[in-house]
mmCIF file of C-alpha atoms in Angstrom:
data_model
loop_
_atom_site.group_PDB
_atom_site.id
_atom_site.type_symbol
_atom_site.label_atom_id
_atom_site.label_comp_id
_atom_site.label_asym_id
_atom_site.label_seq_id
_atom_site.Cartn_x
_atom_site.Cartn_y
_atom_site.Cartn_z
ATOM 1 C CA MET S 1 -3.094 -7.441 57.338
ATOM 2 C CA ASN S 2 -2.628 -11.468 56.853
ATOM 3 C CA PHE S 3 -3.691 -13.213 54.156
ATOM 4 C CA ASN S 4 -4.049 -16.983 53.823
ATOM 5 C CA ARG S 5 -3.419 -19.001 50.535
ATOM 6 C CA SER S 6 -7.532 -18.883 49.909
ATOM 7 C CA THR S 7 -7.635 -15.089 50.177
ATOM 8 C CA VAL S 8 -4.458 -14.279 47.577
ATOM 9 C CA THR S 9 -6.083 -16.378 45.274
ATOM 10 C CA THR S 10 -9.439 -15.163 45.006
ATOM 11 C CA LEU S 11 -7.981 -11.707 44.819
ATOM 12 C CA PHE S 12 -5.771 -12.587 42.045
ATOM 13 C CA MET S 13 -8.906 -14.010 40.491
ATOM 14 C CA VAL S 14 -10.816 -11.220 40.870
ATOM 15 C CA ALA S 15 -7.978 -8.795 39.604
ATOM 16 C CA LEU S 16 -8.065 -11.222 36.265
ATOM 17 C CA VAL S 17 -11.595 -10.653 35.605
ATOM 18 C CA ALA S 18 -11.116 -7.065 36.407
ATOM 19 C CA LEU S 19 -8.494 -6.817 33.710
ATOM 20 C CA ALA S 20 -10.294 -8.751 31.079
ATOM 21 C CA GLY S 21 -13.273 -6.765 31.512
ATOM 22 C CA ILE S 22 -10.967 -3.615 30.875
ATOM 23 C CA GLY S 23 -9.598 -5.836 27.736
ATOM 24 C CA ALA S 24 -12.621 -6.480 26.306
ATOM 25 C CA PHE S 25 -14.059 -2.734 26.746
ATOM 26 C CA ALA S 26 -10.949 -1.642 24.714
ATOM 27 C CA GLY S 27 -11.773 -3.978 22.228
ATOM 28 C CA SER S 28 -15.093 -3.031 21.654
ATOM 29 C CA ALA S 29 -14.337 0.872 22.111
ATOM 30 C CA SER S 30 -11.850 0.253 19.222
ATOM 31 C CA ALA S 31 -14.824 -0.703 16.528
ATOM 32 C CA ALA S 32 -16.987 1.711 15.028
ATOM 33 C CA THR S 33 -20.419 1.291 13.312
ATOM 34 C CA THR S 34 -21.661 3.886 11.162
ATOM 35 C CA THR S 35 -25.442 3.944 10.544
ATOM 36 C CA LEU S 36 -26.223 5.147 7.279
ATOM 37 C CA ALA S 37 -29.866 6.562 7.079
ATOM 38 C CA GLY S 38 -30.154 6.813 3.086
ATOM 39 C CA ASP S 39 -31.594 10.414 3.594
ATOM 40 C CA GLY S 40 -28.666 12.157 1.695
ATOM 41 C CA THR S 41 -26.785 13.805 4.764
ATOM 42 C CA ASP S 42 -24.545 10.422 6.376
ATOM 43 C CA THR S 43 -21.195 11.154 6.643
ATOM 44 C CA VAL S 44 -18.200 8.888 7.534
ATOM 45 C CA THR S 45 -15.304 10.441 9.245
ATOM 46 C CA GLY S 46 -12.050 9.428 10.103
ATOM 47 C CA PHE S 47 -11.561 6.680 7.293
ATOM 48 C CA THR S 48 -9.037 4.826 6.944
ATOM 49 C CA ALA S 49 -10.492 1.242 5.444
ATOM 50 C CA ASP S 50 -10.131 -0.658 9.068
ATOM 51 C CA SER S 51 -11.592 -3.670 8.803
ATOM 52 C CA SER S 52 -13.040 -3.428 12.778
ATOM 53 C CA ASN S 53 -15.371 -0.681 11.515
ATOM 54 C CA ASP S 54 -18.034 -1.201 9.237
ATOM 55 C CA LEU S 55 -21.085 0.653 7.331
ATOM 56 C CA GLU S 56 -24.556 -0.593 8.279
ATOM 57 C CA THR S 57 -28.015 0.216 6.301
ATOM 58 C CA SER S 58 -31.299 -0.636 6.807
ATOM 59 C CA ILE S 59 -33.088 -2.176 3.613
ATOM 60 C CA ALA S 60 -36.822 -2.216 3.465
ATOM 61 C CA SER S 61 -39.128 -4.694 1.545
ATOM 62 C CA ASP S 62 -41.021 -3.617 -1.042
ATOM 63 C CA GLY S 63 -44.249 -5.196 0.362
ATOM 64 C CA THR S 64 -45.671 -6.267 3.914
ATOM 65 C CA ASP S 65 -42.373 -8.536 4.106
ATOM 66 C CA PHE S 66 -39.709 -10.073 2.170
ATOM 67 C CA ASP S 67 -41.893 -13.301 1.848
ATOM 68 C CA THR S 68 -44.404 -11.046 0.043
ATOM 69 C CA ASP S 69 -41.717 -9.302 -1.936
ATOM 70 C CA GLY S 70 -39.794 -13.176 -2.809
ATOM 71 C CA THR S 71 -36.692 -11.672 -1.646
ATOM 72 C CA GLU S 72 -34.311 -14.259 -0.723
ATOM 73 C CA THR S 73 -30.911 -11.820 -0.568
ATOM 74 C CA LEU S 74 -29.955 -8.193 0.430
ATOM 75 C CA LYS S 75 -27.421 -6.718 -1.898
ATOM 76 C CA MET S 76 -25.607 -3.169 -1.027
ATOM 77 C CA ASN S 77 -22.854 -1.730 -2.846
ATOM 78 C CA VAL S 78 -20.587 1.518 -2.849
ATOM 79 C CA SER S 79 -19.587 2.862 -6.441
ATOM 80 C CA TYR S 80 -17.280 6.203 -6.867
ATOM 81 C CA ASP S 81 -17.314 7.852 -10.353
ATOM 82 C CA GLY S 82 -18.822 5.409 -11.700
ATOM 83 C CA GLU S 83 -17.214 2.297 -10.741
ATOM 84 C CA THR S 84 -18.308 -0.353 -7.867
ATOM 85 C CA TYR S 85 -15.653 -0.560 -5.251
ATOM 86 C CA ALA S 86 -17.514 -2.905 -2.645
ATOM 87 C CA LEU S 87 -20.331 -5.096 -2.815
ATOM 88 C CA THR S 88 -21.879 -7.380 0.087
ATOM 89 C CA SER S 89 -25.017 -9.768 -0.073
ATOM 90 C CA GLU S 90 -26.643 -11.282 2.893
ATOM 91 C CA ASP S 91 -29.513 -13.677 2.842
ATOM 92 C CA VAL S 92 -32.995 -12.856 4.248
ATOM 93 C CA THR S 93 -32.746 -14.134 7.898
ATOM 94 C CA ASP S 94 -36.916 -13.479 8.401
ATOM 95 C CA GLY S 95 -39.165 -13.555 5.513
ATOM 96 C CA THR S 96 -41.868 -12.093 7.658
ATOM 97 C CA THR S 97 -39.888 -8.787 8.845
ATOM 98 C CA ALA S 98 -40.303 -5.957 6.774
ATOM 99 C CA SER S 99 -36.441 -4.571 6.607
ATOM 100 C CA GLN S 100 -33.331 -5.970 7.533
ATOM 101 C CA THR S 101 -29.662 -4.316 8.498
ATOM 102 C CA VAL S 102 -26.702 -5.095 5.857
ATOM 103 C CA ASN S 103 -23.092 -4.660 7.065
ATOM 104 C CA LEU S 104 -20.107 -3.760 5.066
ATOM 105 C CA SER S 105 -16.725 -3.633 6.385
ATOM 106 C CA ASN S 106 -14.492 -0.935 5.860
ATOM 107 C CA ASP S 107 -11.569 -2.481 4.904
ATOM 108 C CA LYS S 108 -13.600 -3.720 1.590
ATOM 109 C CA LEU S 109 -13.055 -0.130 0.495
ATOM 110 C CA SER S 110 -9.324 -0.115 -0.071
ATOM 111 C CA ASP S 111 -8.847 0.868 -3.117
ATOM 112 C CA LEU S 112 -11.373 3.669 -2.513
ATOM 113 C CA PRO S 113 -9.458 6.835 -3.680
ATOM 114 C CA GLY S 114 -8.835 10.267 -1.690
ATOM 115 C CA ASP S 115 -6.814 12.692 -0.539
ATOM 116 C CA ALA S 116 -5.839 12.823 3.574
ATOM 117 C CA GLY S 117 -8.745 14.699 5.443
ATOM 118 C CA GLN S 118 -10.745 15.362 2.549
ATOM 119 C CA ILE S 119 -14.138 14.270 1.392
ATOM 120 C CA THR S 120 -14.850 11.520 -1.382
ATOM 121 C CA THR S 121 -18.552 11.180 -2.325
ATOM 122 C CA VAL S 122 -19.408 7.764 -2.950
ATOM 123 C CA SER S 123 -23.045 6.446 -3.973
ATOM 124 C CA VAL S 124 -24.579 3.505 -2.033
ATOM 125 C CA THR S 125 -27.409 1.701 -3.627
ATOM 126 C CA THR S 126 -29.237 -1.128 -2.051
ATOM 127 C CA TRP S 127 -31.678 -3.736 -3.223
ATOM 128 C CA GLY S 128 -33.086 -7.248 -2.719
ATOM 129 C CA VAL S 129 -33.243 -10.797 -5.411
ATOM 130 C CA ASP S 130 -34.711 -13.826 -5.252
ATOM 131 C CA GLY S 131 -33.051 -17.194 -5.715
ATOM 132 C CA SER S 132 -32.902 -16.848 -9.307
ATOM 133 C CA GLY S 133 -31.402 -13.660 -9.126
ATOM 134 C CA THR S 134 -34.682 -11.525 -10.288
ATOM 135 C CA VAL S 135 -34.648 -8.097 -8.529
ATOM 136 C CA THR S 136 -37.671 -8.086 -5.849
ATOM 137 C CA THR S 137 -36.789 -5.455 -3.560
ATOM 138 C CA ALA S 138 -36.596 -2.385 -6.031
ATOM 139 C CA GLU S 139 -32.907 -0.405 -5.970
ATOM 140 C CA SER S 140 -32.871 2.786 -3.784
ATOM 141 C CA SER S 141 -29.109 4.696 -3.924
ATOM 142 C CA PHE S 142 -28.354 7.901 -1.767
ATOM 143 C CA GLN S 143 -24.979 9.405 -1.428
ATOM 144 C CA VAL S 144 -22.556 9.650 1.171
ATOM 145 C CA ASP S 145 -19.577 11.918 2.257
ATOM 146 C CA ILE S 146 -16.557 9.815 3.134
ATOM 147 C CA THR S 147 -14.075 11.996 4.924
ATOM 148 C CA PHE S 148 -10.655 10.708 5.048
ATOM 149 C CA ASP S 149 -8.379 10.403 8.002
ATOM 150 C CA ASN S 150 -5.450 13.030 7.868
ATOM 151 C CA SER S 151 -2.947 9.640 8.408
ATOM 152 C CA TYR S 152 -4.463 8.154 5.725
ATOM 153 C CA ALA S 153 -4.804 8.318 1.502
ATOM 154 C CA VAL S 154 -5.175 6.383 -1.700
ATOM 155 C CA THR S 155 -4.874 7.121 -5.143
ATOM 156 C CA ASN S 156 -5.183 4.105 -7.946
ATOM 157 C CA VAL S 157 -3.403 3.884 -11.104
ATOM 158 C CA ASP S 158 -5.080 1.957 -14.246
ATOM 159 C CA ASP S 159 -4.113 1.107 -18.025
ATOM 160 C CA SER S 160 -5.488 4.606 -18.733
ATOM 161 C CA SER S 161 -3.368 6.893 -16.246
ATOM 162 C CA ALA S 162 -0.257 4.538 -16.511
ATOM 163 C CA THR S 163 2.668 4.866 -19.159
ATOM 164 C CA ILE S 164 3.167 1.925 -20.547
ATOM 165 C CA GLU S 165 6.246 1.030 -22.968
ATOM 166 C CA ASP S 166 7.013 -2.067 -25.033
ATOM 167 C CA VAL S 167 10.496 -3.184 -24.219
ATOM 168 C CA ASP S 168 12.917 -3.865 -26.914
ATOM 169 C CA ALA S 169 14.391 -7.744 -26.121
ATOM 170 C CA SER S 170 17.577 -6.918 -27.965
ATOM 171 C CA GLY S 171 18.109 -3.770 -25.155
ATOM 172 C CA TRP S 172 17.356 -5.977 -22.274
ATOM 173 C CA ASN S 173 19.964 -5.767 -19.307
ATOM 174 C CA THR S 174 21.149 -9.415 -18.573
ATOM 175 C CA PHE S 175 23.190 -8.142 -16.437
ATOM 176 C CA SER S 176 20.770 -6.368 -14.047
ATOM 177 C CA PHE S 177 17.868 -9.279 -14.207
ATOM 178 C CA GLY S 178 19.535 -12.211 -14.792
ATOM 179 C CA LEU S 179 17.554 -13.409 -17.867
ATOM 180 C CA LEU S 180 19.380 -15.913 -20.192
ATOM 181 C CA GLY S 181 16.167 -17.147 -21.993
ATOM 182 C CA ASP S 182 14.589 -15.924 -25.119
ATOM 183 C CA ASP S 183 11.292 -14.932 -23.144
ATOM 184 C CA ASP S 184 10.294 -11.273 -23.940
ATOM 185 C CA PRO S 185 10.434 -8.835 -20.897
ATOM 186 C CA ALA S 186 7.090 -7.527 -19.837
ATOM 187 C CA ASP S 187 6.219 -3.846 -20.543
ATOM 188 C CA ARG S 188 7.650 -1.063 -19.115
ATOM 189 C CA HIS S 189 5.272 0.705 -16.491
ATOM 190 C CA THR S 190 5.421 3.930 -14.943
ATOM 191 C CA TYR S 191 3.022 5.603 -12.770
ATOM 192 C CA GLU S 192 2.962 9.499 -11.634
ATOM 193 C CA ARG S 193 0.321 10.136 -9.079
ATOM 194 C CA THR S 194 -0.406 13.703 -7.074
ATOM 195 C CA VAL S 195 -1.812 13.012 -3.760
ATOM 196 C CA GLY S 196 -3.112 15.376 -0.860
ATOM 197 C CA VAL S 197 -1.734 14.748 2.208
ATOM 198 C CA ASP S 198 -1.233 16.264 5.957
ATOM 199 C CA GLY S 199 2.669 16.094 5.948
ATOM 200 C CA SER S 200 4.459 13.240 7.267
ATOM 201 C CA ASN S 201 1.477 12.118 9.208
ATOM 202 C CA THR S 202 0.100 10.380 6.081
ATOM 203 C CA THR S 203 0.965 7.278 4.347
ATOM 204 C CA VAL S 204 -0.136 6.708 1.277
ATOM 205 C CA THR S 205 -1.292 3.732 -0.836
ATOM 206 C CA LEU S 206 -1.221 3.760 -4.408
ATOM 207 C CA ASN S 207 -3.411 0.804 -6.052
ATOM 208 C CA ASP S 208 -2.187 -0.935 -9.394
ATOM 209 C CA GLU S 209 -4.874 -1.544 -11.087
ATOM 210 C CA THR S 210 -3.345 -1.523 -14.439
ATOM 211 C CA THR S 211 -3.822 -5.495 -16.657
ATOM 212 C CA ASN S 212 -0.429 -6.578 -16.607
ATOM 213 C CA GLY S 213 0.843 -4.698 -13.451
ATOM 214 C CA SER S 214 2.138 -7.496 -11.723
ATOM 215 C CA SER S 215 3.752 -8.992 -14.607
ATOM 216 C CA ALA S 216 6.154 -5.763 -15.420
ATOM 217 C CA PHE S 217 7.204 -5.645 -11.392
ATOM 218 C CA SER S 218 7.886 -9.339 -10.872
ATOM 219 C CA ASP S 219 11.540 -9.369 -11.881
ATOM 220 C CA ALA S 220 12.031 -6.839 -9.816
ATOM 221 C CA MET S 221 10.601 -9.219 -6.787
ATOM 222 C CA ASP S 222 11.905 -12.192 -8.062
ATOM 223 C CA ASP S 223 13.666 -14.583 -5.327
ATOM 224 C CA LYS S 224 13.060 -11.424 -2.640
ATOM 225 C CA ASP S 225 12.481 -11.954 1.034
ATOM 226 C CA SER S 226 10.380 -9.639 3.525
ATOM 227 C CA GLY S 227 12.542 -6.380 4.048
ATOM 228 C CA ASP S 228 14.700 -6.812 0.924
ATOM 229 C CA LEU S 229 15.660 -3.580 -0.925
ATOM 230 C CA ILE S 230 14.199 -3.107 -4.072
ATOM 231 C CA HIS S 231 16.646 -2.504 -7.182
ATOM 232 C CA GLY S 232 14.837 -3.480 -10.536
ATOM 233 C CA ALA S 233 12.021 -1.158 -9.827
ATOM 234 C CA SER S 234 12.039 2.378 -8.434
ATOM 235 C CA THR S 235 10.211 5.018 -6.580
ATOM 236 C CA GLY S 236 10.310 8.625 -5.921
ATOM 237 C CA VAL S 237 8.423 11.735 -4.454
ATOM 238 C CA ASN S 238 8.721 15.013 -5.678
ATOM 239 C CA GLY S 239 11.061 13.917 -8.230
ATOM 240 C CA THR S 240 13.641 12.178 -5.745
ATOM 241 C CA PRO S 241 13.972 8.683 -5.318
ATOM 242 C CA VAL S 242 13.463 7.344 -2.418
ATOM 243 C CA LEU S 243 14.257 3.738 -1.141
ATOM 244 C CA ALA S 244 12.014 0.693 -1.925
ATOM 245 C CA PHE S 245 11.458 -2.591 0.159
ATOM 246 C CA TYR S 246 9.690 -5.828 -0.351
ATOM 247 C CA GLN S 247 6.418 -6.246 1.852
ATOM 248 C CA SER S 248 8.484 -4.109 5.081
ATOM 249 C CA ALA S 249 10.822 -2.121 5.428
ATOM 250 C CA ASP S 250 14.162 -2.858 7.162
ATOM 251 C CA SER S 251 15.070 -0.909 10.128
ATOM 252 C CA ASP S 252 18.620 -1.489 9.767
ATOM 253 C CA ILE S 253 18.618 0.747 6.888
ATOM 254 C CA VAL S 254 15.818 3.157 7.182
ATOM 255 C CA ASP S 255 14.667 4.961 10.176
ATOM 256 C CA THR S 256 10.845 4.300 9.650
ATOM 257 C CA SER S 257 9.840 7.554 12.042
ATOM 258 C CA THR S 258 11.846 9.683 10.245
ATOM 259 C CA ASP S 259 12.815 8.468 6.770
ATOM 260 C CA THR S 260 10.978 8.829 3.634
ATOM 261 C CA TYR S 261 10.471 5.236 1.738
ATOM 262 C CA ALA S 262 8.488 3.093 -0.258
ATOM 263 C CA VAL S 263 7.154 -0.440 0.352
ATOM 264 C CA TYR S 264 5.771 -3.125 -2.268
ATOM 265 C CA ASP S 265 3.001 -5.617 -1.511
ATOM 266 C CA ALA S 266 3.033 -4.131 2.038
ATOM 267 C CA ASN S 267 -0.688 -5.781 2.487
ATOM 268 C CA GLY S 268 -0.420 -8.838 -0.083
ATOM 269 C CA ASN S 269 -2.156 -6.638 -2.586
ATOM 270 C CA GLY S 270 0.515 -5.520 -5.267
ATOM 271 C CA GLU S 271 0.342 -2.123 -3.885
ATOM 272 C CA TRP S 272 2.758 0.537 -3.436
ATOM 273 C CA THR S 273 2.917 2.271 -0.422
ATOM 274 C CA PHE S 274 4.587 5.672 0.743
ATOM 275 C CA GLU S 275 5.579 6.495 4.161
ATOM 276 C CA LEU S 276 6.646 10.219 4.219
ATOM 277 C CA GLY S 277 9.364 11.388 6.198
ATOM 278 C CA ASP S 278 10.326 14.689 8.218
ATOM 279 C CA ASP S 279 11.153 16.116 4.884
ATOM 280 C CA TYR S 280 7.902 16.607 3.934
ATOM 281 C CA SER S 281 6.242 17.673 7.292
ATOM 282 C CA ASP S 282 4.657 20.684 6.060
ATOM 283 C CA ALA S 283 3.900 19.070 2.379
ATOM 284 C CA THR S 284 0.175 19.377 1.720
ATOM 285 C CA SER S 285 0.625 17.070 -1.854
ATOM 286 C CA VAL S 286 3.020 15.070 -2.974
ATOM 287 C CA ASP S 287 4.105 13.743 -6.097
ATOM 288 C CA LEU S 288 4.518 9.856 -6.165
ATOM 289 C CA TYR S 289 6.721 8.349 -9.089
ATOM 290 C CA VAL S 290 7.106 4.578 -9.761
ATOM 291 C CA SER S 291 8.183 2.387 -12.330
ATOM 292 C CA SER S 292 9.319 -0.848 -13.127
ATOM 293 C CA GLN S 293 12.520 0.180 -14.728
ATOM 294 C CA SER S 294 15.682 -0.009 -12.182
ATOM 295 C CA PHE S 295 16.508 3.388 -10.459
ATOM 296 C CA THR S 296 19.838 3.975 -12.422
ATOM 297 C CA SER S 297 17.507 3.786 -15.872
ATOM 298 C CA VAL S 298 15.779 6.779 -14.562
ATOM 299 C CA ASP S 299 16.829 10.003 -16.214
ATOM 300 C CA SER S 300 15.474 12.430 -13.816
ATOM 301 C CA PHE S 301 17.380 10.804 -11.054
ATOM 302 C CA GLU S 302 20.141 12.755 -9.952
ATOM 303 C CA GLN S 303 23.500 10.664 -9.003
ATOM 304 C CA ALA S 304 23.919 12.540 -5.923
ATOM 305 C CA ASP S 305 20.574 11.287 -4.800
ATOM 306 C CA LEU S 306 21.587 7.793 -5.428
ATOM 307 C CA ASN S 307 24.673 7.897 -3.630
ATOM 308 C CA SER S 308 22.900 9.449 -0.608
ATOM 309 C CA LEU S 309 20.234 6.465 -1.179
ATOM 310 C CA PHE S 310 22.388 3.289 -1.908
ATOM 311 C CA ILE S 311 26.020 4.243 -0.766
ATOM 312 C CA ASP S 312 25.506 6.032 2.452
ATOM 313 C CA LYS S 313 22.045 4.906 3.648
ATOM 314 C CA ALA S 314 21.548 1.610 2.504
ATOM 315 C CA ASP S 315 25.769 0.853 3.013
ATOM 316 C CA MET S 316 26.135 -0.434 -0.636
ATOM 317 C CA GLY S 317 29.834 -1.029 -2.111
ATOM 318 C CA LEU S 318 31.196 -1.198 -5.046
ATOM 319 C CA TYR S 319 30.736 -5.001 -5.813
ATOM 320 C CA SER S 320 27.015 -4.707 -4.272
ATOM 321 C CA LEU S 321 25.933 -1.602 -6.583
ATOM 322 C CA GLY S 322 27.824 -3.867 -9.632
ATOM 323 C CA SER S 323 25.494 -7.177 -8.850
ATOM 324 C CA ASN S 324 22.394 -5.453 -8.094
ATOM 325 C CA PHE S 325 22.176 -2.759 -10.752
ATOM 326 C CA GLY S 326 24.228 -4.028 -13.226
ATOM 327 C CA TRP S 327 28.279 -3.530 -13.953
ATOM 328 C CA THR S 328 27.081 -1.433 -16.751
ATOM 329 C CA SER S 329 24.880 1.109 -14.514
ATOM 330 C CA LEU S 330 28.004 1.770 -12.536
ATOM 331 C CA GLY S 331 28.211 5.355 -13.818
ATOM 332 C CA SER S 332 25.103 6.241 -12.022
ATOM 333 C CA PHE S 333 27.006 6.150 -8.843
ATOM 334 C CA SER S 334 30.079 7.835 -7.793
ATOM 335 C CA LEU S 335 32.406 5.061 -8.156
ATOM 336 C CA LEU S 336 35.133 7.079 -5.591
ATOM 337 C CA GLU S 337 32.197 7.180 -2.978
ATOM 338 C CA ALA S 338 31.552 3.679 -3.359
ATOM 339 C CA ILE S 339 34.485 2.624 -2.736
ATOM 340 C CA GLY S 340 34.622 4.642 0.756
ATOM 341 C CA ILE S 341 37.793 7.286 0.172
ATOM 342 C CA GLY S 342 35.453 10.536 -0.790
ATOM 343 C CA MET S 343 36.133 12.201 -3.879
ATOM 344 C CA THR S 344 39.958 12.264 -3.895
ATOM 345 C CA ALA S 345 41.886 9.684 -5.214
ATOM 346 C CA PRO S 346 45.108 8.079 -3.932
ATOM 347 C CA ALA S 347 48.668 8.746 -5.218
ATOM 348 C CA GLY S 348 49.449 6.143 -8.390
ATOM 349 C CA GLY S 349 45.446 5.624 -9.121
ATOM 350 C CA LEU S 350 43.552 2.742 -8.072
ATOM 351 C CA SER S 351 44.376 -1.081 -8.149
ATOM 352 C CA LEU S 352 41.247 -3.227 -9.145
ATOM 353 C CA ALA S 353 41.904 -5.087 -5.831
ATOM 354 C CA PHE S 354 41.381 -2.024 -4.162
ATOM 355 C CA LEU S 355 37.791 -1.028 -6.538
ATOM 356 C CA ILE S 356 36.093 -4.501 -4.514
ATOM 357 C CA PRO S 357 36.441 -4.263 -1.189
ATOM 358 C CA ALA S 358 35.878 -6.866 1.304
ATOM 359 C CA GLY S 359 33.192 -6.728 4.339
ATOM 360 C CA ARG S 360 30.286 -4.590 2.808
ATOM 361 C CA ARG S 361 26.931 -5.983 4.256
ATOM 362 C CA ARG S 362 24.674 -7.775 2.119
ATOM 363 C CA LEU S 363 21.588 -6.425 0.908
ATOM 364 C CA GLY S 364 19.104 -8.175 -1.400
ATOM 365 C CA GLY S 365 21.114 -11.124 -2.390
ATOM 366 C CA ALA S 366 24.337 -9.199 -3.063
#
């Protein structure tokens, strides 16, 4: 069959239109709206706080219509355990109508706590107000069961659930953090939370809702770029330390498909995200640990585990360990392993020049 230029052009345009249609269909299929009836039987499944999904419910006027009520703005909030997690409002678009639908994007519920695959039951409240904020459409409340997806779990920590300790400025390690001024250090924050998971399928977010959490971790994040290792704060899972990164993981250091690691500020909210690797493939729950003190200051962390993380996996040598953790903290590591000779010293002992090897990869400003 022969095709002239006009025919080829027409076929090409038809193909583009078809592909565009397929793309539009795929995009619309990924979004989902859950309509809440407000009768106490509402459920949300596969919840991941995805911004492309939302909740909607219809708010009815108390009178003939919203003009009769005097209602100008409709409001909806979602609360759990006495705390409001999301609030949205919409102006009445037509006062002559007796009802209007209000939408709430799921990402506004990113702080809502829940275990993977489990139900968090929330209260949804709707009402309407006039221009002065006076309630004109009475409040209506109902329960909604939100089932978290197996890939998603959230836990929160606040002043009452965190361990917050005063740090003695006289004992502050200036070698580790380079503080040469007279400012007192921030309080030390430690967070320990148990979260239900579906093995390595689950990503867990720990939201820091403490009063001074950002200040407590600011020194550890100072001058960090996305992907840098974090040294001045520490993270662990089930009592074992795991590498932590600023904003995103460095795939040259960890295998993001199989390793367990943590990320700080991945979504720009000062949260901690834990990615569970193959070691936790059969886990139904995990104990998460976060502290604003360095890995080498956590008494429960074993030297062998720290060696495995920073010497073996992160390929840090003696100089890099000293400059990042503080030279007084080197006892937390095996120095012989750090200089690459295992546990056997050469005849005649070690010279100072041999202790500081060249050619190590620069990590986190080392």
